[in-house]
């Protein structure tokens, strides 16, 4: 993890358009930003495009960055916005998949009392969500957007954002509860059901 | 990681757990593409090109301005002869208003030089001058409708056109019409006055009663007058 002083030096170097500072900044933050891009896109190839485009914007507009905000948060916002733009561009080529069409777990997980899951399982579960639901969930839960901001960014109603978040959350909880229940019933088996579903 | 709850706080705890697990999650990213990095050299090159273009434009503008200044200076220091000729030349000064001025001047000169008073043409000249004075004094502001310019063979050195005044129905003294104005010298007036005294009939009908030398048969009295047309031209 880069310290704040090193990050400031990298920012100053990028403002001066020093190639070494730009490469160092990319090496330090590209992993996290790439994970964010993957969550907001359907495929890894799309995530790579979003990442490259996001770094172009970062290097171009880094002079407008103010020190009183988190630099990582600023970069992540750029990635999310770029992913949303990418999503809008390709929206007409995709078929909207409703949450009801997703393969649901057979067990009734309404009575689950606890959830135990790993980051990989959560990633796989999120990857199964339709793109619209996934985008709303990631923007609200991970990136910290408000419903009004999400509605403005995606061009949907606020209530639509709330309903999509609720459905996405319930679906993830069911999937993760299923994985957790199977792990409890058969502790020897690894938690790879989410991966097998994807 | 375990989340235990079934109430409304479950969703909040679930969101927090997801945020904690995923916000710091990193994935092996692809290497940075060459196109990702901005190209300062390219921008610098563009800046140089833009600066060169601006500099060329400024130089061109200064050159154009210098050319204009040079032309204006040459106009200001034009040869005095050109300036004099331009200011004194009647043709240039009266351009558009007195285009026939040189011809009129030649008429006057021809009148002075070639129309000498000889025993042969003295009566004719006297008549002509008398008529001329009448045209000037009595017919100012009156038109001579039958007056037309006829080229006359040069007998006495007159190279200009003469006034061929045919007998007109209206007398020269009729009013209400316009005519050309003639400039008559005092000597001509005196001569005309003498002619009027010697031949009283010429005052009332100078054209009809005049027997010019150029019409010996007397059938068609023709009065030839050297005429200098003013700027307005004869109507």
PDB file of C-alpha atoms in Angstrom, chain A residues 3-16 25 29 58 61-75:
ATOM      1  CA  UNK A   3       1.877   5.821   1.717  1.00  0.00           C
ATOM      2  CA  UNK A   4       0.313   9.203   1.413  1.00  0.00           C
ATOM      3  CA  UNK A   5       3.660  10.910   0.923  1.00  0.00           C
ATOM      4  CA  UNK A   6       4.631   8.603  -1.894  1.00  0.00           C
ATOM      5  CA  UNK A   7       1.246   9.082  -3.466  1.00  0.00           C
ATOM      6  CA  UNK A   8       1.674  12.850  -3.321  1.00  0.00           C
ATOM      7  CA  UNK A   9       5.020  12.570  -5.040  1.00  0.00           C
ATOM      8  CA  UNK A  10       3.498  10.359  -7.696  1.00  0.00           C
ATOM      9  CA  UNK A  11       0.702  12.851  -8.203  1.00  0.00           C
ATOM     10  CA  UNK A  12       3.140  15.696  -8.579  1.00  0.00           C
ATOM     11  CA  UNK A  13       5.168  13.646 -11.013  1.00  0.00           C
ATOM     12  CA  UNK A  14       2.086  12.851 -13.041  1.00  0.00           C
ATOM     13  CA  UNK A  15       1.129  16.515 -13.066  1.00  0.00           C
ATOM     14  CA  UNK A  16       4.557  17.242 -14.508  1.00  0.00           C
ATOM     15  CA  UNK A  25       1.040   5.133 -10.464  1.00  0.00           C
ATOM     16  CA  UNK A  29      -3.332   1.228  -8.428  1.00  0.00           C
ATOM     17  CA  UNK A  58      -6.673  10.118 -14.895  1.00  0.00           C
ATOM     18  CA  UNK A  61      -7.246  15.389 -15.596  1.00  0.00           C
ATOM     19  CA  UNK A  62      -4.880  14.790 -12.722  1.00  0.00           C
ATOM     20  CA  UNK A  63      -4.152  18.517 -12.558  1.00  0.00           C
ATOM     21  CA  UNK A  64      -7.734  19.061 -11.497  1.00  0.00           C
ATOM     22  CA  UNK A  65      -7.412  16.675  -8.560  1.00  0.00           C
ATOM     23  CA  UNK A  66      -7.643  18.377  -5.195  1.00  0.00           C
ATOM     24  CA  UNK A  67      -5.638  17.079  -2.294  1.00  0.00           C
ATOM     25  CA  UNK A  68      -8.536  17.252   0.166  1.00  0.00           C
ATOM     26  CA  UNK A  69     -10.183  14.201  -1.400  1.00  0.00           C
ATOM     27  CA  UNK A  70      -9.054  10.621  -1.395  1.00  0.00           C
ATOM     28  CA  UNK A  71      -6.964   9.969  -4.454  1.00  0.00           C
ATOM     29  CA  UNK A  72      -8.030   6.353  -4.627  1.00  0.00           C
ATOM     30  CA  UNK A  73     -11.663   7.319  -4.372  1.00  0.00           C
ATOM     31  CA  UNK A  74     -11.154   9.918  -7.097  1.00  0.00           C
ATOM     32  CA  UNK A  75      -9.616   7.356  -9.418  1.00  0.00           C
TER      33      UNK A  75
END
